[in-house]
Coordinates of C-alpha atoms in Angstrom, one line a residue:
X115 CA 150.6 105.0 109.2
X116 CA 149.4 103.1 112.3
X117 CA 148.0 99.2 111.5
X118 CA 145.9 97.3 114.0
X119 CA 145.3 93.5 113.8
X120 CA 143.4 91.4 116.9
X121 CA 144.4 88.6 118.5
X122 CA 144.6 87.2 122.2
X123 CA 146.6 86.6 125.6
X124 CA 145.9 83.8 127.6
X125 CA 145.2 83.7 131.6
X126 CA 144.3 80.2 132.6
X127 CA 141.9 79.7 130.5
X128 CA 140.5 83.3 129.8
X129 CA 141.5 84.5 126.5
X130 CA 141.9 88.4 126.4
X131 CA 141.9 90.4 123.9
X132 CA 145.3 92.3 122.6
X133 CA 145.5 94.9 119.9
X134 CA 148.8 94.6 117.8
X135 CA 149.8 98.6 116.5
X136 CA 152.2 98.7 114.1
X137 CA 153.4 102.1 112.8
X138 CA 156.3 102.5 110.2
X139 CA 157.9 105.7 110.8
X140 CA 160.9 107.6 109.1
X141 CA 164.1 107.4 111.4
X142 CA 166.9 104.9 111.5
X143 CA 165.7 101.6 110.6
X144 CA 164.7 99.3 113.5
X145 CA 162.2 97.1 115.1
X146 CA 161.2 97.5 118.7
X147 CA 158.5 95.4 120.1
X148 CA 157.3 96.9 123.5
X149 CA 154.1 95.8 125.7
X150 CA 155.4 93.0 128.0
X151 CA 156.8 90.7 125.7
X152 CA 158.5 87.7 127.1
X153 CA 161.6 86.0 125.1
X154 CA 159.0 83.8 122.9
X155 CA 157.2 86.9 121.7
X156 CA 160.6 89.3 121.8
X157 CA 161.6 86.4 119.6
X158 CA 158.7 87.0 116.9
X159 CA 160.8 89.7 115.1
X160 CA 163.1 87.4 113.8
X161 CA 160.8 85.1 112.6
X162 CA 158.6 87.8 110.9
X163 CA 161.5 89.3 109.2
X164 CA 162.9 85.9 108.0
X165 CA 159.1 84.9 106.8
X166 CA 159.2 87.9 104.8
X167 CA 162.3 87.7 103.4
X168 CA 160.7 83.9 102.2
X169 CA 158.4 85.7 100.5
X170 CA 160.5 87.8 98.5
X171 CA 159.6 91.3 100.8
X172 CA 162.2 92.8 102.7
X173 CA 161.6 95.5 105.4
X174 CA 161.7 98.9 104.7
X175 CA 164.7 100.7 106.2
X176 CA 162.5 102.9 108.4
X177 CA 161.6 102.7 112.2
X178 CA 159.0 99.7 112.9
X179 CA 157.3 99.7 116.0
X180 CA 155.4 97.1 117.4
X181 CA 152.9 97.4 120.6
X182 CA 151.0 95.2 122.3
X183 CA 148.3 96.6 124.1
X184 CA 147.0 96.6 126.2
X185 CA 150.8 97.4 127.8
X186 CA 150.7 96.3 131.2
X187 CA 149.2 92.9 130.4
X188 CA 151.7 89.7 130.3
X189 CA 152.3 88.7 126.6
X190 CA 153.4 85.0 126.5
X191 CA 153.8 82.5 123.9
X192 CA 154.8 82.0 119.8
X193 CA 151.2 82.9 118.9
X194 CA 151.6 86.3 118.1
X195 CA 154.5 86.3 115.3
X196 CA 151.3 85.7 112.8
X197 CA 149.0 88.9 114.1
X198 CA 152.5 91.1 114.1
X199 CA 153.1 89.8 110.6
X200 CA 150.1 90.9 109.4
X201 CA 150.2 94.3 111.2
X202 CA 153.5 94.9 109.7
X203 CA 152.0 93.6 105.9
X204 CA 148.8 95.9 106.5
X205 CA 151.4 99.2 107.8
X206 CA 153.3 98.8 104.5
X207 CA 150.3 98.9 101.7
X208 CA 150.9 94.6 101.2
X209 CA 147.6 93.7 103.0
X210 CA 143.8 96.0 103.5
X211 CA 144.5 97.0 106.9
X212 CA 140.8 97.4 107.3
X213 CA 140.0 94.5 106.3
X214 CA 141.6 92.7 108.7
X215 CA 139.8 94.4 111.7
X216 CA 136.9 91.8 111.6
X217 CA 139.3 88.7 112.2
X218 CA 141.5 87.3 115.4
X219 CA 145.1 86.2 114.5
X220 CA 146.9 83.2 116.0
X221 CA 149.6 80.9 114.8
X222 CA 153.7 80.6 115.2
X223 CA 155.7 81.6 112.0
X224 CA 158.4 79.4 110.3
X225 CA 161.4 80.6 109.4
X226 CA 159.7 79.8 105.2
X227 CA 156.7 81.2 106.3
X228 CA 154.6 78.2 106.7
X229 CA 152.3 78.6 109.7
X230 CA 152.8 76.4 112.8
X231 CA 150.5 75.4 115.3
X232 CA 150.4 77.0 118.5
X233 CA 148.5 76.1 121.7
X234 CA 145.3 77.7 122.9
X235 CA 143.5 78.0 119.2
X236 CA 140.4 76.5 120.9
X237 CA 140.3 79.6 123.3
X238 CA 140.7 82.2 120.6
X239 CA 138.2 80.6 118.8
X240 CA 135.4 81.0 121.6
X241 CA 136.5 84.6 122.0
X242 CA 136.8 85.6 118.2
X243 CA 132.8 83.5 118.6
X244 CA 132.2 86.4 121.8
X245 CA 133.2 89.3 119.9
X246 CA 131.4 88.3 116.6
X247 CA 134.5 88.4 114.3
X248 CA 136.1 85.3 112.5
X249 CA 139.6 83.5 113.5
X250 CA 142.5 83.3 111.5
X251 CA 145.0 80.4 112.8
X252 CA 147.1 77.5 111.3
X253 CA 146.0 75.4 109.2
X254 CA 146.5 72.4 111.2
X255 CA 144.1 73.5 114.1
X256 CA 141.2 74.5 111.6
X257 CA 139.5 71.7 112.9
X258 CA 139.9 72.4 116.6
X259 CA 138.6 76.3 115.8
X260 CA 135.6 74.5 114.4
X261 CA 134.0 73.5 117.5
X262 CA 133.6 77.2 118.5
X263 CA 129.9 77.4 116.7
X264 CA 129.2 80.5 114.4
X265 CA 133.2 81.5 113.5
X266 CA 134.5 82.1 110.0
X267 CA 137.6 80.0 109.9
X268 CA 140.5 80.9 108.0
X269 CA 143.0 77.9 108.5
X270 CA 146.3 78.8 106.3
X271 CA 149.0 76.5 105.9
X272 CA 151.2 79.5 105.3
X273 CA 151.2 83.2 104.8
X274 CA 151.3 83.4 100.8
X275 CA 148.4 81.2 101.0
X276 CA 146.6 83.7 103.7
X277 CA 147.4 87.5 101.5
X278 CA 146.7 85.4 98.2
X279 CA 142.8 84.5 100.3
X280 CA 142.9 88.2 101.5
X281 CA 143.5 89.6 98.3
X282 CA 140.9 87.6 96.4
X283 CA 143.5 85.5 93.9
X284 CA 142.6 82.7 95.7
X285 CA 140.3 81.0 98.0
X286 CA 141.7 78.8 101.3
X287 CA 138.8 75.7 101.4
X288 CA 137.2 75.8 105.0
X289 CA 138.7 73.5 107.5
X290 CA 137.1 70.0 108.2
X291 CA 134.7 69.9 111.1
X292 CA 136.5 68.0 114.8
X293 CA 135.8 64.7 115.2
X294 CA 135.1 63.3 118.2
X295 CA 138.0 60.9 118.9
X296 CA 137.1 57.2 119.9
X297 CA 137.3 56.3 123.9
X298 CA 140.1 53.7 124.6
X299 CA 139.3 52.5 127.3
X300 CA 141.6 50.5 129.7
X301 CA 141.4 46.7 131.4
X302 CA 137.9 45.3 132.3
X303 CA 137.4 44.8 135.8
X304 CA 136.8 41.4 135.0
X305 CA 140.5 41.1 135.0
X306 CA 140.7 41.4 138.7
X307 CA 140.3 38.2 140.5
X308 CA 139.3 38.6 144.0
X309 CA 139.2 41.8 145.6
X310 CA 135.6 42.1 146.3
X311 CA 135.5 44.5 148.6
X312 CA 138.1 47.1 146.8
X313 CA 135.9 47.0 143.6
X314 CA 132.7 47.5 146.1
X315 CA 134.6 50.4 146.7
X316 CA 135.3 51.3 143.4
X317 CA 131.9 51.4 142.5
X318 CA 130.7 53.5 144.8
X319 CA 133.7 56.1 144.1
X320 CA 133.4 56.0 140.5
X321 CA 129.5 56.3 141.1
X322 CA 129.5 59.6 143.3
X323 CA 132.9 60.8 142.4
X324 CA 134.6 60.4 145.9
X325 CA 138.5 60.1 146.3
X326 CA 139.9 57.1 147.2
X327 CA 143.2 55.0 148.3
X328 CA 143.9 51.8 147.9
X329 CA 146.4 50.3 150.9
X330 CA 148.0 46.9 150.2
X331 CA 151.0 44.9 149.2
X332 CA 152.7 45.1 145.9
X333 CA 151.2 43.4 143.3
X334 CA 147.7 43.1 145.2
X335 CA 146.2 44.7 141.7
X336 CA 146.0 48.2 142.9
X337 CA 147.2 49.9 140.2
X338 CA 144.9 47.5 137.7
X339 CA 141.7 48.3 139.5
X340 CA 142.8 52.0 138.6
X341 CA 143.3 51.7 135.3
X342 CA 139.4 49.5 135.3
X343 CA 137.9 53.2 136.6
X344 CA 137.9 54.5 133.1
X345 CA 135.5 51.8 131.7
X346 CA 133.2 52.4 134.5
X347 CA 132.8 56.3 134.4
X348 CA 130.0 57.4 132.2
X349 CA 130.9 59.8 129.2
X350 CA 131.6 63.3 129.1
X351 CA 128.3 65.4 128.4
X352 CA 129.3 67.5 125.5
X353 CA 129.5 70.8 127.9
X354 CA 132.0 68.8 129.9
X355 CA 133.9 67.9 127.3
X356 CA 134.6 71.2 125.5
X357 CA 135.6 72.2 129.1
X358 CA 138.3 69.2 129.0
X359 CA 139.4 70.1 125.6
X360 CA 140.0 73.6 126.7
X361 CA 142.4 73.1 129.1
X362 CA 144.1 70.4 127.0
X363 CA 144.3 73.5 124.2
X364 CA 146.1 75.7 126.2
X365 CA 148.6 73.2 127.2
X366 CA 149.1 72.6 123.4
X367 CA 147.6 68.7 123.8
X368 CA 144.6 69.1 121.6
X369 CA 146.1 66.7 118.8
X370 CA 144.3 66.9 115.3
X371 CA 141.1 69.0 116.6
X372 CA 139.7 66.1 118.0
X373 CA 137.4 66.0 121.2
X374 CA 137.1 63.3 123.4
X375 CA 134.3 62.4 125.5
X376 CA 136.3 59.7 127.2
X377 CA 137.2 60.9 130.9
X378 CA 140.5 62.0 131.5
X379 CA 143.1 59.7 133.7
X380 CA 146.5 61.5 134.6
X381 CA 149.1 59.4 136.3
X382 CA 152.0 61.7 137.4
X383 CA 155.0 59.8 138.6
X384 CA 156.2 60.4 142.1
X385 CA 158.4 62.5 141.3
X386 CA 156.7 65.2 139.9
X387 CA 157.7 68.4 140.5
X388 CA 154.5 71.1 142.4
X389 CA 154.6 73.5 139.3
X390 CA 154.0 69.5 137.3
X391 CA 151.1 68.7 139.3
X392 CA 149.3 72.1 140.2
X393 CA 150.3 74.2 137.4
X394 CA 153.0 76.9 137.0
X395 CA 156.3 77.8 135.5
X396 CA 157.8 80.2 133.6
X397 CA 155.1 80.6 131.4
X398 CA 152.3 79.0 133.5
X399 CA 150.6 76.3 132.2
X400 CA 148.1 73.7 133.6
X401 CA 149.4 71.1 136.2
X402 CA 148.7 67.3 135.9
X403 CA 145.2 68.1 138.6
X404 CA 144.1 70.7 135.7
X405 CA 144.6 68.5 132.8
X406 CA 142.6 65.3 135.1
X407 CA 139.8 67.9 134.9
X408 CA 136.2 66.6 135.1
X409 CA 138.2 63.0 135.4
X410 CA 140.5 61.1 137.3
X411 CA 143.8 61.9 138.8
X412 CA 145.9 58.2 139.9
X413 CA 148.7 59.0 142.7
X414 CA 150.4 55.3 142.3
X415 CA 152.8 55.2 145.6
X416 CA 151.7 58.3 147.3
X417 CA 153.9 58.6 150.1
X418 CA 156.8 58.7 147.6
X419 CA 155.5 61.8 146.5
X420 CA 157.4 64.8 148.5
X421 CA 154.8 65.9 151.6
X422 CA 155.0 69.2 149.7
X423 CA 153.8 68.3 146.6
X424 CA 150.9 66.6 148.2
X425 CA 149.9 69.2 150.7
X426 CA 149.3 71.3 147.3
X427 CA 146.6 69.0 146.2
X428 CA 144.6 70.0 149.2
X429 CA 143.2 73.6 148.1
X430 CA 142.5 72.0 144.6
X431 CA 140.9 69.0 146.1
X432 CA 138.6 70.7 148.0
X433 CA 137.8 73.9 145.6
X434 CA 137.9 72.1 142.4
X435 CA 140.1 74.9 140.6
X436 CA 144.1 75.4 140.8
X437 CA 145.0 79.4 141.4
X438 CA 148.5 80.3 140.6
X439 CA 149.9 83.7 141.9
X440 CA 152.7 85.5 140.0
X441 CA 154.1 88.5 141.1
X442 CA 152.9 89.7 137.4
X443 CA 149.8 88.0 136.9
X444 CA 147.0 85.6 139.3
X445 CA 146.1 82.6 137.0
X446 CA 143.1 80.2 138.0
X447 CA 142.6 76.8 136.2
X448 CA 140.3 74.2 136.9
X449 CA 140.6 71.0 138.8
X450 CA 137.2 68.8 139.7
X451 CA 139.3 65.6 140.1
X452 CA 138.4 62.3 141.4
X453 CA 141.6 61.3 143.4
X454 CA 142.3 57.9 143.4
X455 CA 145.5 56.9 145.4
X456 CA 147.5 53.5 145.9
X457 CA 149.9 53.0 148.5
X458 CA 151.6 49.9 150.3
X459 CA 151.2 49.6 154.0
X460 CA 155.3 49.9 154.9
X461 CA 158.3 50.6 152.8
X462 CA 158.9 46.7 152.6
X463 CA 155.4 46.5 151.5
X464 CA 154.9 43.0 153.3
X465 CA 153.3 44.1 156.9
X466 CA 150.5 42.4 157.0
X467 CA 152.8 38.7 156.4
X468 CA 155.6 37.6 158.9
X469 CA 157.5 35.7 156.7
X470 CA 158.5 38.7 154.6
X471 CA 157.8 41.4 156.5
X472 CA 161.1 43.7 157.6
X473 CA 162.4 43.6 161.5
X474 CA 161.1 47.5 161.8
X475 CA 157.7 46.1 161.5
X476 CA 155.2 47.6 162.8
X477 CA 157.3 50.5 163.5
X478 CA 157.6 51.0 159.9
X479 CA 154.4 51.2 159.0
X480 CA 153.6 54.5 161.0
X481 CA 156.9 56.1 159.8
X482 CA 155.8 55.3 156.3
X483 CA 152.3 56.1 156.3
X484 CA 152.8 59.5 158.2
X485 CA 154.6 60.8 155.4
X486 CA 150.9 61.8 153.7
X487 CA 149.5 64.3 156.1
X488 CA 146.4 64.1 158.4
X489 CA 144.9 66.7 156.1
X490 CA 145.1 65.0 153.2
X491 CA 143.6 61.6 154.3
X492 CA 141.2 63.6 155.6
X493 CA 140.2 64.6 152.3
X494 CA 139.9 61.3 150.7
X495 CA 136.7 59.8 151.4
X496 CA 136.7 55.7 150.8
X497 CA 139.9 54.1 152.6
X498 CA 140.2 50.3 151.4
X499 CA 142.6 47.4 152.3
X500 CA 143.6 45.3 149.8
X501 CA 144.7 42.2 150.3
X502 CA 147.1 40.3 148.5
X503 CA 145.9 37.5 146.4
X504 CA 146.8 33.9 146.5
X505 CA 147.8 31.3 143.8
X506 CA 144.6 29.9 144.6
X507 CA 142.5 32.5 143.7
X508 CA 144.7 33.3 140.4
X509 CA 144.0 30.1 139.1
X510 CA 140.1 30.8 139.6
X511 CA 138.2 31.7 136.4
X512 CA 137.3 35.5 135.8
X513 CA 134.1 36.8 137.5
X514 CA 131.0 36.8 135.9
X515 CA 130.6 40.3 136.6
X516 CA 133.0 42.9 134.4
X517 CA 133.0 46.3 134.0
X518 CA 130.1 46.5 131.5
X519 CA 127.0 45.3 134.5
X520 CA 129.4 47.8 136.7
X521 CA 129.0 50.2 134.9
X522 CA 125.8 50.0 134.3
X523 CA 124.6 50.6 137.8
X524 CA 127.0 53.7 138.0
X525 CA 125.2 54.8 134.8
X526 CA 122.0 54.6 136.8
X527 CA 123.3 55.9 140.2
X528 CA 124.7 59.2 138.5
X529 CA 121.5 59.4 136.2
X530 CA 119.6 60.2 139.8
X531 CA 122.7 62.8 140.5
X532 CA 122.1 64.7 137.4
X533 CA 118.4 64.7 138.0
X534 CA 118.8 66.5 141.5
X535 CA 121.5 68.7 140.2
X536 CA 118.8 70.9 138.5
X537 CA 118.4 71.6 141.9
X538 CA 121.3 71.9 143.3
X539 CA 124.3 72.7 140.9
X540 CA 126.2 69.5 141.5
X541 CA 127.3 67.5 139.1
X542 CA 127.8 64.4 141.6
X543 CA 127.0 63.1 145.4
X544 CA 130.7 64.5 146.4
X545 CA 130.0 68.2 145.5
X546 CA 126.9 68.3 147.9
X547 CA 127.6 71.1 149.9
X548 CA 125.7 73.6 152.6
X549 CA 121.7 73.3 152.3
X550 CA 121.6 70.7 149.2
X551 CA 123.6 68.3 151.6
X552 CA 121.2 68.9 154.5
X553 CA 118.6 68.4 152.0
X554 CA 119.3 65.3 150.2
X555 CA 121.6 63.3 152.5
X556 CA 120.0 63.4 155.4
X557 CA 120.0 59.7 157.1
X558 CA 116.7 58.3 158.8
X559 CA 116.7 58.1 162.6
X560 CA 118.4 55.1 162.9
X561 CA 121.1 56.3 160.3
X562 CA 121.4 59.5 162.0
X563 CA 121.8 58.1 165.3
X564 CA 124.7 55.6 164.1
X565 CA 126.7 58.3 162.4
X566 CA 126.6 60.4 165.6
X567 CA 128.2 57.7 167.5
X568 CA 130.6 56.6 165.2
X569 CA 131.8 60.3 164.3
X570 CA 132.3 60.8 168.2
X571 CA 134.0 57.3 168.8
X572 CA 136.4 58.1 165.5
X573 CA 136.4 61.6 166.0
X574 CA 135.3 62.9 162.7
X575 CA 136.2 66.0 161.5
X576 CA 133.5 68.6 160.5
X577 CA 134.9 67.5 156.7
X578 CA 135.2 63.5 157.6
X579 CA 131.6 64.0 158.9
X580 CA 130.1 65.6 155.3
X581 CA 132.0 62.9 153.6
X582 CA 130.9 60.3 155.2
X583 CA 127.0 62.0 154.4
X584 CA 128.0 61.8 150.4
X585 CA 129.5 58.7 150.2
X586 CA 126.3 57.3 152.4
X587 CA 124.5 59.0 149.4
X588 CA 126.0 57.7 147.0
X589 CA 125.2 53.9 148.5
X590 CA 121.5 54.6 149.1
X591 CA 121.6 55.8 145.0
X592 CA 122.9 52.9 143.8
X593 CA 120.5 50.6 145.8
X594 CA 117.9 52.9 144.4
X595 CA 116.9 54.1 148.1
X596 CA 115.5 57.5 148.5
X597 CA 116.1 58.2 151.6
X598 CA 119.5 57.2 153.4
X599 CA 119.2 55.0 156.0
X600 CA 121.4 52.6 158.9
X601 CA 122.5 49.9 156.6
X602 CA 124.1 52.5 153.6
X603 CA 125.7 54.6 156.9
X604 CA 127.4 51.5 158.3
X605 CA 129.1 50.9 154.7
X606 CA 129.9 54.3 154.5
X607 CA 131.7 54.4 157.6
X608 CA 132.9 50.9 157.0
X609 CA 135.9 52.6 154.5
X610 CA 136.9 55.0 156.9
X611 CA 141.2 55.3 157.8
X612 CA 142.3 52.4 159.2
X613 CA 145.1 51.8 161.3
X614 CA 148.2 50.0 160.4
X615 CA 147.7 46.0 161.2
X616 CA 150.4 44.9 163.4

């Protein structure tokens, strides 16, 4: 007798679907398990025959055989041992094996048979939601299969519970709906004192999602202006946040079901590894630009980053999505990031004050900063000094102005974003490409001509020049102006790469 159950392999963030045979055949008794397993799944035997023998069933000394199919696709991950359970339950006359055909298995068996959580539940849940059958998974993720709309949810805390439900003796209650968890957000801007011109920036790159980098000396309040973005950015629609939770679900991150409309804000350490910040592995899983999806990725002390590491960030930066190539599978994940980078000017981190500035200076300012490549800048749209702040201005009392009015106006400049993106399929001023950017950020005559000369006196890039175009966009929308014109070019071009000061 041959006994199918359903359940799912993940690509990225494509859930497949995988059919689970199990026939028990007369021969010498064994269990093979063929169709690409890796270790995790090759694993899965053990656990199934030790969460049997929990139950009080042993195996029957006959040949089991287990296949995955389809057999030339990948099989990764713990989330299989339940499906393979079941298969070998419905092959031996425990379980209806027909009945089982109209649901999806996930979940990690415990040696007692309790059902563990696995990542990725999310996924299966939207494709057991595609394929119009219901989802079986651990009971501790019944909540986080609950946002797929229209699935029967069978959430078992362990696999007596699940054949008792099957077999009608008794009745698993449905799963709790996800909540929606509260936004934390960080420091108000209101904490920075000073600094006018790098929160000018801020507002405009947290208004049309542009990249930016902070240059200064340590403890100029880089890194606290960063953490202010958060509680300037408006809220995830619900579309963009089911597209966050996703990926955070198949990098097993999803905590308690709950969705968050809260942006995301990933600060990698510089030493972070390429497969840690684009995505790979072993068993490849979403990098740190991935898991910043639809938010905001913080590079504190960029040039201490390897150049390697960096250079990866350009494809992503550029294309919005991650693709990882295996010799065995080609994995894509997405990445719409908003890069925002800090740095100090030299190693010393004091160029800019002769007093404590090093004897290499200026020298070692160039050798410092050349470490992140022309490339990359050149992807970074607003480039802003910051200057360090005196005693003076410490003892000052905070501004007036916090990240609530800021925010406000960001609220209204990306309201005018999402009203043009009916037309054009952006979500903000820095994914206007090809005829919408022709069409929308356009400067007036004297803009126009400004921009030419500057871009020939700087030498602009074909990329530096589009930039500058959304970022002059994004100015004119949050002084309300339709049209762009000379005064919202000569900001734009205002935060432009500087050189180092002598």
């Amino acid at each position: 007798m041959v006994a199918l159950v359903r359940t799912v392999a993940y690509l990225g963030l494509e859930a497949r679907a995988v059919e689970v045979q199990c026939q028990v055949a007369p021969g010498l008794p064994r269990f093979n398990l063929v169709g690409l397993p890796d270790k995790a799944v090759g694993e899965s035997k053990e656990r199934v025959h030790a969460a049997l023998a929990a139950m009080g069933l042993s195996l029957p000394p006959k040949r089991i055989t287990i296949n995955l199919s389809p057999a030339d696709l990948p099989k990764e991950g713990s989330h299989y041992d339940l499906p393979i359970a079941l298969a070998v339950l419905a092959a031996m006359g425990v379980t209806d094996a027909e009945q089982l055909g109209d649901w999806i298995a996930v979940g990690e068996l415990a040696l007692d048979g309790r059902i563990a959580p696995s990542p990725g539940v999310l996924l299966a849940a939207i494709h057991a939601s595609e394929q119009e059958a219901g989802l079986i998974c651990p009971a501790a993720q019944g909540s986080e299969a609950r946002w797929a709309s229209g699935v029967p949810v069978l959430a078992a805390p362990d696999l007596v519970s699940l054949l008792n439900h099957l077999k009608g003796t008794q009745r698993l209650p449905d799963p709790p709906a996800g909540e929606v968890a509260e936004p934390g957000y960080g420091p108000d801007l209101k904490q920075v004192k000073g600094q006018e011109t790098a929160k000018r920036a801020l507002e405009i790159a947290a208004a049309g999602g542009h990249n930016l980098l902070m240059i200064g000396p340590p403890g100029a309040g880089k890194s606290l202006m960063a953490s202010c973005l958060p509680g300037i950015l408006p809220p995830l629609t619900p579309g963009e946040a089911l597209e966050t939770s996703m990926v955070a679900s198949v990098a097993g991150i999803l905590e308690g079901g709950k969705i968050s409309r809260q942006r995301p804000f990933r600060a990698p350490h510089h030493s972070a590894s390429m497969a840690a910040l684009t995505g790979g592995g072993l068993r490849v899983k979403p990098g740190e630009v991935s898991l910043a999806h639809l938010g905001i990725l913080f590079l504190d002390e960029l040039p201490e980053f390897q150049r390697a590491v960096l250079d990866s960030l350009r494809q992503p930066i550029e294309t919005g999505k991650v693709d990882v190539a295996r010799a065995n599978a080609h994995v894509s994940f997405p990445a719409r990031v908003q890069l925002i980078a800090a740095m100090n000017p030299c190693r010393c981190g004091h160029l800019g004050d002769p007093a404590l500035a090093c004897s290499r200076a200026p020298r070692c300012a160039a050798d410092y900063q050349s470490k992140v490549s022309g490339p990359m800048l050149d992807r970074i749209d607003l480039h802003v000094e910051v200057d360090p702040v005196s005693a003076a201005d410490l003892a000052l009392p905070p501004p007036a102005e916090g990240s609530a009015e800021v925010a406000a106006r960001v609220a209204a400049a990306r309201a005018i974003q999402t009203a043009r993106a009916g037309e054009t399929g952006a979500r903000t001023n820095a994914e206007l490409n090809g005829e919408s950017l022709d069409r929308f950020a356009t400067p007036d005559e004297a803009g126009a001509g400004l921009l030419m000369q500057a871009a020939q006196a700087m030498r602009l890039s074909a990329r530096g020049y589009t930039r500058m175009l959304r970022v002059a966009r994004t100015i004119a929308d949050l002084a309300g102006a339709e049209q762009i014109g000379r005064i919202h070019v000569a900001e734009a071009l205002s935060y432009r790469r500087v050189a180092p000061r002598a």
